[in-house]
Structure formats: C-alpha cells, structure tokens
Short mmCIF file of C-alpha atoms and ligand atoms in Angstrom, two decimals:
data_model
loop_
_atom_site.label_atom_id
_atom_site.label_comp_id
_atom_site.label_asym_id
_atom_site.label_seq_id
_atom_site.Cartn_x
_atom_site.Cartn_y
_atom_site.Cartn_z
CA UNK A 183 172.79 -70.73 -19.23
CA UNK A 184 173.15 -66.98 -19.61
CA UNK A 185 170.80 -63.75 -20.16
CA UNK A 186 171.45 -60.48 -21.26
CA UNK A 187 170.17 -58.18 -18.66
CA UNK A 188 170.57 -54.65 -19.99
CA UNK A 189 172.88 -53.12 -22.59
CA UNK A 190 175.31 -50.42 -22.47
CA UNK A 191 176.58 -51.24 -19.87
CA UNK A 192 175.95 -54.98 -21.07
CA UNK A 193 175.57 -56.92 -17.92
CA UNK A 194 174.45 -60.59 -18.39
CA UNK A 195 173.58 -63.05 -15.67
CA UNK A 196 175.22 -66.99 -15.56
CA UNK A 197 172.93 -69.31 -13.87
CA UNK A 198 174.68 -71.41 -11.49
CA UNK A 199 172.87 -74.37 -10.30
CA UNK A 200 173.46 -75.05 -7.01
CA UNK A 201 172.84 -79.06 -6.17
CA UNK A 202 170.79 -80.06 -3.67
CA UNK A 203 170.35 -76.73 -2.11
CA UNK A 204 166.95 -74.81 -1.96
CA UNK A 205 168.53 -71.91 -3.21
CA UNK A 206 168.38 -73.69 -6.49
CA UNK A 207 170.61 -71.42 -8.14
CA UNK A 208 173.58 -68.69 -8.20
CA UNK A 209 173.29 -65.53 -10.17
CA UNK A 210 176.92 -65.18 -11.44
CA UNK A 211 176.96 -61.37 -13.03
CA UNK A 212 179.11 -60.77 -15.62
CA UNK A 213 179.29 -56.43 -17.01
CA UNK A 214 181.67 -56.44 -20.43
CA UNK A 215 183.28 -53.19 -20.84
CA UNK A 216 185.44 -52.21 -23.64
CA UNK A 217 188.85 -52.51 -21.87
CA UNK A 218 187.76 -54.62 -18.66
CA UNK A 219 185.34 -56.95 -17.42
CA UNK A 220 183.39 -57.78 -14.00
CA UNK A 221 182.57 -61.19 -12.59
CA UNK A 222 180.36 -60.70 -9.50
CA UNK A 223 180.19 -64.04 -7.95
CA UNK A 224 181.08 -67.75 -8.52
CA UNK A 225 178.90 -70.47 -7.29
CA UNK A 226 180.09 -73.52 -4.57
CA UNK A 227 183.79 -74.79 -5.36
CA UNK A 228 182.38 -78.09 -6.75
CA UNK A 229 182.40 -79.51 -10.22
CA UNK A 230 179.08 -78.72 -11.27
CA UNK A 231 178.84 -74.91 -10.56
CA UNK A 232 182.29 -74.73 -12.29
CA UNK A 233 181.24 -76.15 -15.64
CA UNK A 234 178.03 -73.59 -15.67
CA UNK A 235 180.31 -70.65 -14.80
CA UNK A 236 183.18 -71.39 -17.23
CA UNK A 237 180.50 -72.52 -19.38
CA UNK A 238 179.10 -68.99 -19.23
CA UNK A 239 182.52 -67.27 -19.23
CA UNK A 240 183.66 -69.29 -22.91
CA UNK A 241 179.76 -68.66 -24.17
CA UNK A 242 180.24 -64.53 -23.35
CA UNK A 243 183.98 -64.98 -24.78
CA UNK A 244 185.26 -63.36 -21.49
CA UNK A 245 188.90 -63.03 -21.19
CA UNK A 246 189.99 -63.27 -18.07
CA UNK A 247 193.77 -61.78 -18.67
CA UNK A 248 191.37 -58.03 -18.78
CA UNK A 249 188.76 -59.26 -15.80
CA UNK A 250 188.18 -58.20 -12.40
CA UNK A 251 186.46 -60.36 -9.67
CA UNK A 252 183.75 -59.08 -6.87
CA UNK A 253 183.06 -61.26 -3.89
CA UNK A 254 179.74 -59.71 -2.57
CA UNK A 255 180.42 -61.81 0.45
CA UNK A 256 182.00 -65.00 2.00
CA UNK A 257 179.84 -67.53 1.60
CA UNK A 258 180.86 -70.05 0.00
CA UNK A 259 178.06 -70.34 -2.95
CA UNK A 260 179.56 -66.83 -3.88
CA UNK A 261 183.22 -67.42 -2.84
CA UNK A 262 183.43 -70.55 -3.80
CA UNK A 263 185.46 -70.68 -7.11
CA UNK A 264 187.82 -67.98 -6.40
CA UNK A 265 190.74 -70.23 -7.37
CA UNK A 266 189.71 -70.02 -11.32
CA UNK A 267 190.24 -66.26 -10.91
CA UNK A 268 193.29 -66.26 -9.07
CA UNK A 269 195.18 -68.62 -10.62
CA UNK A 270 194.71 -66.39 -14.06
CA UNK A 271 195.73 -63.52 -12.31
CA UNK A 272 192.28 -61.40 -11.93
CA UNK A 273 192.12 -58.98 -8.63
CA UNK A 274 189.24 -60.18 -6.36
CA UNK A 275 187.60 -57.24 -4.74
CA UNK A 276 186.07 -57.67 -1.34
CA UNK A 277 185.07 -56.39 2.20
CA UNK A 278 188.26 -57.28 4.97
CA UNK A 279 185.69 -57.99 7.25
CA UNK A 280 184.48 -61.25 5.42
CA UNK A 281 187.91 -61.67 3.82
CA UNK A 282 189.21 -62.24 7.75
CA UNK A 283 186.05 -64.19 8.48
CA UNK A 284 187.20 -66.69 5.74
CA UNK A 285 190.29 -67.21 6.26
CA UNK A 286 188.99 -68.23 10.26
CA UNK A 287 187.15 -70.14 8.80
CA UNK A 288 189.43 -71.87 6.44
CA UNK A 289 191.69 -72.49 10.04
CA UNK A 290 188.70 -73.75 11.70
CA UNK A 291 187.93 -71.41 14.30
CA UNK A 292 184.47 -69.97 13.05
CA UNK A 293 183.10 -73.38 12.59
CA UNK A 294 184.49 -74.59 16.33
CA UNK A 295 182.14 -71.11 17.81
CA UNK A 296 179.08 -71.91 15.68
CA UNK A 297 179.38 -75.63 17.33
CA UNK A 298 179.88 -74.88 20.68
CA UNK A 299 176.83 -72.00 20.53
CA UNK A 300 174.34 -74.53 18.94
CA UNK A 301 175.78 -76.80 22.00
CA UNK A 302 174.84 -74.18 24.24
CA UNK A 303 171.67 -73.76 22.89
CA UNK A 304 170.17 -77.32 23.45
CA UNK A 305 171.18 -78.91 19.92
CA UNK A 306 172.15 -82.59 20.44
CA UNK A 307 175.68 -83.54 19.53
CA UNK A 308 174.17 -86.14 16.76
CA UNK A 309 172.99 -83.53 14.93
CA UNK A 310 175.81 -81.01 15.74
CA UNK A 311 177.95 -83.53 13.82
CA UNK A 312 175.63 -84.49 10.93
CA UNK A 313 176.65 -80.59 9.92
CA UNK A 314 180.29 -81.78 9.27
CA UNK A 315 178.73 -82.65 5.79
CA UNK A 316 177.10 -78.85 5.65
CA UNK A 317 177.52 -77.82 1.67
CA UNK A 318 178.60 -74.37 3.13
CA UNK A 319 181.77 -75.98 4.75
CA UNK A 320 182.54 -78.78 1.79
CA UNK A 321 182.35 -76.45 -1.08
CA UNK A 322 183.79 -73.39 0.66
CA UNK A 323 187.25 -71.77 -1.27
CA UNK A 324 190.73 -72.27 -0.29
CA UNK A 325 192.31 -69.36 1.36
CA UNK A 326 195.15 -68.88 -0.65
CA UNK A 327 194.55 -65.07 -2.63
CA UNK A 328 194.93 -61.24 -1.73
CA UNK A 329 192.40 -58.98 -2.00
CA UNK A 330 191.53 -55.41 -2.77
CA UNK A 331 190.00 -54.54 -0.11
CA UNK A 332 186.33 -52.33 -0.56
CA UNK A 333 184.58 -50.19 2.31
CA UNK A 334 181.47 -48.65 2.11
CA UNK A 335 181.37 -45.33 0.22
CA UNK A 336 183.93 -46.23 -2.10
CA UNK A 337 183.95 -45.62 -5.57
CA UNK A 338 185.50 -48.66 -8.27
CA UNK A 339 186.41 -48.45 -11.31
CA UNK A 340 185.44 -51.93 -12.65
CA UNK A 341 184.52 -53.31 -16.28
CA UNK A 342 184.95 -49.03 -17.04
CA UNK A 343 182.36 -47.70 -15.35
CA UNK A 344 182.50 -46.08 -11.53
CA UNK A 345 180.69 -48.82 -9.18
CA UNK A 346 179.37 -47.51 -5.44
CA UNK A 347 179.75 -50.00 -2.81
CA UNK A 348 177.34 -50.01 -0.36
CA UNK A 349 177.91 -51.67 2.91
CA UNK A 350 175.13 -53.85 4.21
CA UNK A 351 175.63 -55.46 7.54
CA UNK A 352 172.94 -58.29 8.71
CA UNK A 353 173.19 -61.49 6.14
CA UNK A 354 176.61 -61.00 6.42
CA UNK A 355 179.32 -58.90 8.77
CA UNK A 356 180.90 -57.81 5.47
CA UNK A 357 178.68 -57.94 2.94
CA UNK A 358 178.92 -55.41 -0.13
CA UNK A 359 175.97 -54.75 -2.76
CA UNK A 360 177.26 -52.56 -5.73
CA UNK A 361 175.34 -49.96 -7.37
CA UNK A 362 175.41 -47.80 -10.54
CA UNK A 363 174.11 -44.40 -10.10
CA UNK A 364 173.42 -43.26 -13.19
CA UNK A 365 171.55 -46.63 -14.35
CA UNK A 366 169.76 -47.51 -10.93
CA UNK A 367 170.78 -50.69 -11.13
CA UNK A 368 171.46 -52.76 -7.63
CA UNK A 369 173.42 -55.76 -7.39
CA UNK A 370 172.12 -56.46 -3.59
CA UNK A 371 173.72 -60.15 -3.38
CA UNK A 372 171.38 -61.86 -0.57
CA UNK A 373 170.54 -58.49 1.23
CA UNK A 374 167.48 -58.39 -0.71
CA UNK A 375 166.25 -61.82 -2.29
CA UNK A 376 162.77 -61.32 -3.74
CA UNK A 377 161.20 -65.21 -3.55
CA UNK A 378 162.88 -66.29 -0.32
CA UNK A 379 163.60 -64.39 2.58
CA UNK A 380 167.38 -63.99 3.18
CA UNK A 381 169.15 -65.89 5.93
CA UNK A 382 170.10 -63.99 9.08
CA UNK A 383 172.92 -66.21 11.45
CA UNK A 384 174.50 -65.51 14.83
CA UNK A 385 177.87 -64.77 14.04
CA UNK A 386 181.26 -64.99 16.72
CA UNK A 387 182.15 -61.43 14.87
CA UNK A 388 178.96 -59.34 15.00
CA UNK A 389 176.12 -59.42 17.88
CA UNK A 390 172.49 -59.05 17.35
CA UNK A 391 173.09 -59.56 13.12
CA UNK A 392 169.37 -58.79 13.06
CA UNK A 393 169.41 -55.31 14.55
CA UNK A 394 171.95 -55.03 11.68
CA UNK A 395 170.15 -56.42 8.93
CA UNK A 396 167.33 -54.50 10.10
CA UNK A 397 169.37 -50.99 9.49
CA UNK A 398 170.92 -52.04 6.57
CA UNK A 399 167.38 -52.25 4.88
CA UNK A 400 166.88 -48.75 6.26
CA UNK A 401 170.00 -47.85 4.88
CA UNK A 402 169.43 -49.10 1.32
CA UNK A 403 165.48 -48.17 1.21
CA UNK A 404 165.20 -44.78 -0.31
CA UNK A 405 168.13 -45.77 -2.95
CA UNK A 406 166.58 -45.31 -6.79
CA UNK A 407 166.31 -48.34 -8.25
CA UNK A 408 164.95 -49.46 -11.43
CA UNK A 409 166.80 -53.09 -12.12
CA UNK A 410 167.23 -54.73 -8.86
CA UNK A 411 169.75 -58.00 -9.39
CA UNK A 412 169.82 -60.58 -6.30
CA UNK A 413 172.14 -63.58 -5.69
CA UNK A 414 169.54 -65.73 -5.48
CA UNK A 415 166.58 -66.28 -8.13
CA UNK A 416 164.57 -63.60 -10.34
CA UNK A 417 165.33 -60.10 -10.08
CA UNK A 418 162.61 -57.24 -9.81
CA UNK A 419 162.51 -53.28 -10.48
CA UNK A 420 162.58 -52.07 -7.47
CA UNK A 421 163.12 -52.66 -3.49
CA UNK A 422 160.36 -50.86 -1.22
CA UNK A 423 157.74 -53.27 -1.34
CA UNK A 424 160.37 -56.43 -0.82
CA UNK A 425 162.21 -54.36 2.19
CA UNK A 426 159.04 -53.56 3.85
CA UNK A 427 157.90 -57.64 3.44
CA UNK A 428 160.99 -58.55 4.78
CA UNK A 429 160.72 -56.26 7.70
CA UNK A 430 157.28 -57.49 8.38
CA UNK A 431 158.11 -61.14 8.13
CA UNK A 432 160.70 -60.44 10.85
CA UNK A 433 158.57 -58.56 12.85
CA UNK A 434 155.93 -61.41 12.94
CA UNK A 435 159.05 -63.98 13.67
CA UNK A 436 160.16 -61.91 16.77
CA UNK A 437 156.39 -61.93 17.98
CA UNK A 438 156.45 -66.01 17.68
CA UNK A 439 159.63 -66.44 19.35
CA UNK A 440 157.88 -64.14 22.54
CA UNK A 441 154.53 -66.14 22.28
CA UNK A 442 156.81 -69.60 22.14
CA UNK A 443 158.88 -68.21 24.95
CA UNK A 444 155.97 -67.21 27.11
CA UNK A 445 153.91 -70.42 26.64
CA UNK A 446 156.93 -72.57 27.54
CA UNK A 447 159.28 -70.82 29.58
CA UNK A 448 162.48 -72.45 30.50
CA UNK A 449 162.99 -73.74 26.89
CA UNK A 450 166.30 -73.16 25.09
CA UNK A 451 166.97 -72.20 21.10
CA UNK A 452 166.39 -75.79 20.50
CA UNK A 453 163.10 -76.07 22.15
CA UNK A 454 161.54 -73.05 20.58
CA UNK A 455 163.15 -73.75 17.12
CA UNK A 456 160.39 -76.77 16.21
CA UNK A 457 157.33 -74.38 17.15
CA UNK A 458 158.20 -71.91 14.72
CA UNK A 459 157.10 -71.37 11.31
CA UNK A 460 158.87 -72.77 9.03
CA UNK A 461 158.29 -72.93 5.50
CA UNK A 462 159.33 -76.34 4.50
CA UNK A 463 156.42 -77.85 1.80
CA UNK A 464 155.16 -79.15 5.10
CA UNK A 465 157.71 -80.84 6.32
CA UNK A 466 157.64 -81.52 10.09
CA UNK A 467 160.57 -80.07 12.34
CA UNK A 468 162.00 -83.83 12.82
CA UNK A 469 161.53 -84.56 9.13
CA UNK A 470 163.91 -81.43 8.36
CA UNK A 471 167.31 -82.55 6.40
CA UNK A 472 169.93 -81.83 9.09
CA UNK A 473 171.19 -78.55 6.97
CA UNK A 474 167.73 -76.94 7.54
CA UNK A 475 167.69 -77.16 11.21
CA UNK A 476 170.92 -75.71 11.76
CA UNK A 477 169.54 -72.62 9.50
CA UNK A 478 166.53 -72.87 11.05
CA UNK A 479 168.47 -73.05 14.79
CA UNK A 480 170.76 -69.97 13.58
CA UNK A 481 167.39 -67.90 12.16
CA UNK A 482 165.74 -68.61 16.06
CA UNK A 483 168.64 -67.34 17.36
CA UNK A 484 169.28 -64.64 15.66
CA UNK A 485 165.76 -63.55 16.56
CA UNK A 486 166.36 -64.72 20.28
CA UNK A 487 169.66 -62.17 20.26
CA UNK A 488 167.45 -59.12 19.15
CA UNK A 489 164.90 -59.89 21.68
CA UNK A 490 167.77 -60.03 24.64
CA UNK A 491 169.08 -56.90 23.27
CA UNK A 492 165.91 -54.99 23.05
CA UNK A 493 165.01 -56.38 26.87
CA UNK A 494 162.22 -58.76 25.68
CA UNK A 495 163.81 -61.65 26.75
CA UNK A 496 165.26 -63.41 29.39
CA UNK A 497 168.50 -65.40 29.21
CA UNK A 498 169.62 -68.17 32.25
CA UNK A 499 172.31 -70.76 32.21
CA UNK A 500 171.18 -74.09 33.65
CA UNK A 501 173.66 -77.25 33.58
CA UNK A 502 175.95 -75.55 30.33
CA UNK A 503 172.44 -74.88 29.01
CA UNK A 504 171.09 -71.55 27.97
CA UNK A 505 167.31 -71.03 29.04
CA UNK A 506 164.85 -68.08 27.98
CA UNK A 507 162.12 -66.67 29.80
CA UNK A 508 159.74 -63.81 28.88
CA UNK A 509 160.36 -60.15 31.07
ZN1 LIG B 233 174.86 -65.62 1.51
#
C-alpha cells in the first residue's frame, strides 16, 4: 500500500505491516528525485514485510541501480531488510553508533547484557527465556554490509536534494531523524510517534537513555515543522504539542515509579514493573504476552536509571538482586 505524501520533492510512504506486533505497521519512505532515489527504512527481515516493501518499490517503479538507503536506526523493524539493498548495490547510510550496536548484537553480546540486567533486576529465568522468541531478535538483519557513516550536523545529498541529520539520542544511542529545511518536513523515525508513546530501553552502551531522550526532545522542539513523518502510524504537522505530551507522560511515569518505590520499599524492577500503568486494553500484568513485559521491564528501568541519577532513588544489592528504596 503506498501514499503520496507531498510533491516536489515527491516523497511517498509504503506501509509495512508488521505481524503480530502492536506497532501494527512500518512507514517505509520512499523521496524520487530525478537522478536518485531515497528509501528510509525497511520493515522486520521476514517474508511478509518484504512483499509490502518490494511491493511498494515495483508499484513506485523504483530502480534500485540509482537508490540510496537510510537506516534511521538499528532496530530491526527498520533494519531489517537491509540485505535487498545491499545485495543490488545501494549505499546504506547510518549512525556508527547503532551500526556497532548491531553488529554486537548480531555476535550476541548485546542480547547476553540485556539478559543478565533483567536477571539482576528480579525477572525469573522462565520468562528471561520465553524472549529467545522476541520478534526484535528473529527478524533482526544479517551483519554483512558497510555503511556511510552520518553524524549529527551533516549535510546529504540524497534522492538530489541536501538532507540535515539530526542526532537524537534516547529511543536509540544512534538514532538519526532527517530533515529538509526549506520544506519543514521531519522524518523523526520513533523519536516522535504521535499515537503511541515511543519506547525508551536501558542500553549496555548509553546510561540513563531517558535523560537522553529527554534532551533530544529539547533539542528537536523549536525546529519548524510543517509535515512531521514518524516510523510508526499517522503523521501530523507539527511537534510541540506531541513533545510536550511525551514529556508529561514521562514525568507522571517517574512520579509512579517514586510512589511504587516508597509504598513498597525493598522491591526490585520486577516488583514495581506490575504496579505501573500500563496501557494494555486492560490486560493484567500476568496476562501480558511475554514481549510486553520485557518492554514494559526495560520502560521501568529506564525510569528507575533517571531516578538513581537524579538522587531520587536508592539502589542495594541483596543475594545478586538489585533492590530500590526511596531517599
Ligand atoms: Zn525503534
């Protein structure tokens, strides 16, 4: 399925239906230029995101011999069908930061820190292992292609127009949002999602990701923007009002982690996770599909990190456990 988004330059959106996820969907961007063309994004290396992105592709008669690929960042619903690019020869563009992070993770060794910390943190071993199945890990890209790498500041040339990269640390270590200037048009990838709240993780290569996140909303607030295109469902025409909900929904997070931590002291990540608010269509924390509660264990810590950093809370290990009081 694909939608023309704006002409001159003609940027179109390929919905990429994500199975079984609640993201629902992948916005694949494609810009045609005369000379060159952009892909921004792929969708989960399985079958059925790569029939609705070559679908997309052969429907927009894109040629990939004069195309370009952006990786936004490494996850694998955006990553995920890099191989199509590569093996006809497009450059993929990306941030080293999540490029290395990848490629860890391809040998294994991001995955082993995420399961020791959730070990740590009071999640049982059942469920630890119930994650080997996580769509993030299945679907995920070989590691097998060089990059160009982008930084923030920089300048592209891509599909013949002069993109900005804008550097957004939080959802991601290395995650890039590219913007057009003259146009006001934002690609911000899942910095900014405008119907669901975008994930914030601990991470083994960035502490206190929400402090991050946090600044990179600062960073991107004042930015002039009058077509706002997300990875993740509808777009909007601008950002203030979403950054400022966002903001606020983290603010009232950190305030229920305290309250949790206060009426139960002594309780690890695992404890507090089930008392917070999720929104599930009412599902109960034990009736949670085991990829929820490890988001849902990553988003508690995340906002248990900030409140260690910021001297709010207090961390003790007990028996390999972590504990957290209030100060
Ligand atoms: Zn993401």
């Amino acid at each position: 399925m694909i939608q023309q988004l704006y002409h001159n330059p003609d940027i179109y959106q390929i919905h990429v239906d994500l199975p079984d996820n609640p993201l629902k969907y992948l916005n694949s961007y494609v810009v045609k230029g005369p000379t060159r063309h952009l892909v921004i994004d792929t969708g989960f290396n399985r079958p059925e995101c790569q029939a609705a992105l070559c679908g997309g592709l052969r429907e927009l008669d894109v040629d990939l011999s004069r195309t370009d690929l952006f990786l936004t960042h490494l996850h694998g619903d955006h990553s995920g069908l890099v191989g199509l690019f590569t093996a006809a020869g497009c450059p993929v563009y990306m941030n080293e930061i999540d490029y290395t992070y990848l490629c860890d993770e391809y040998a294994g060794q991001a995955w082993q820190f995420i399961e020791d910390t959730y070990m740590k943190e009071g999640m049982p071993p059942e469920d630890i292992k119930s994650q080997f199945t996580n769509q993030a890990r299945r679907y995920s890209p070989r590691i097998d292609f060089p990059i160009h790498a982008v930084a923030d500041g920089d300048v592209v040339r891509l599909a013949d127009i002069d993109f900005h990269i804008i550097h957004t640390p939080g959802h991601t270590k290395g995650i890039c949002c590219l913007y057009l200037p003259e146009q006001e048009i934002f690609f911000t990838s899942d910095h900014i999602l405008f119907d669901i709240t975008p994930n914030i993780q601990v991470w083994p290569n960035m502490s206190d990701s929400l402090d991050h996140y946090l600044e990179s909303l600062e960073k991107v607030r004042s930015l002039p923007v009058k077509l706002a295109l997300p990875g993740h469902r509808k777009g909007n025409t601008s950002i203030v009002g979403r950054i400022d909900e966002i903001k606020e929904h983290h603010r009232r997070r950190l305030n229920e982690v305290l309250s949790i931590a206060a009426a139960r002291p002594g309780s690890t990540a695992y404890d507090i996770a089930p008392h917070m608010t999720w929104s599930m269509r009412g599902k109960k924390w034990h009736e949670f599909p085991p990829t929820q509660k490890w988001f849902a264990m990553g988003e508690t810590l995340a906002h248990i990190e900030y409140l260690l950093h910021h001297g709010q809370l207090r961390r003790e290990e007990q028996g390999g456990l972590f504990r957290y009081y209030p100060v």
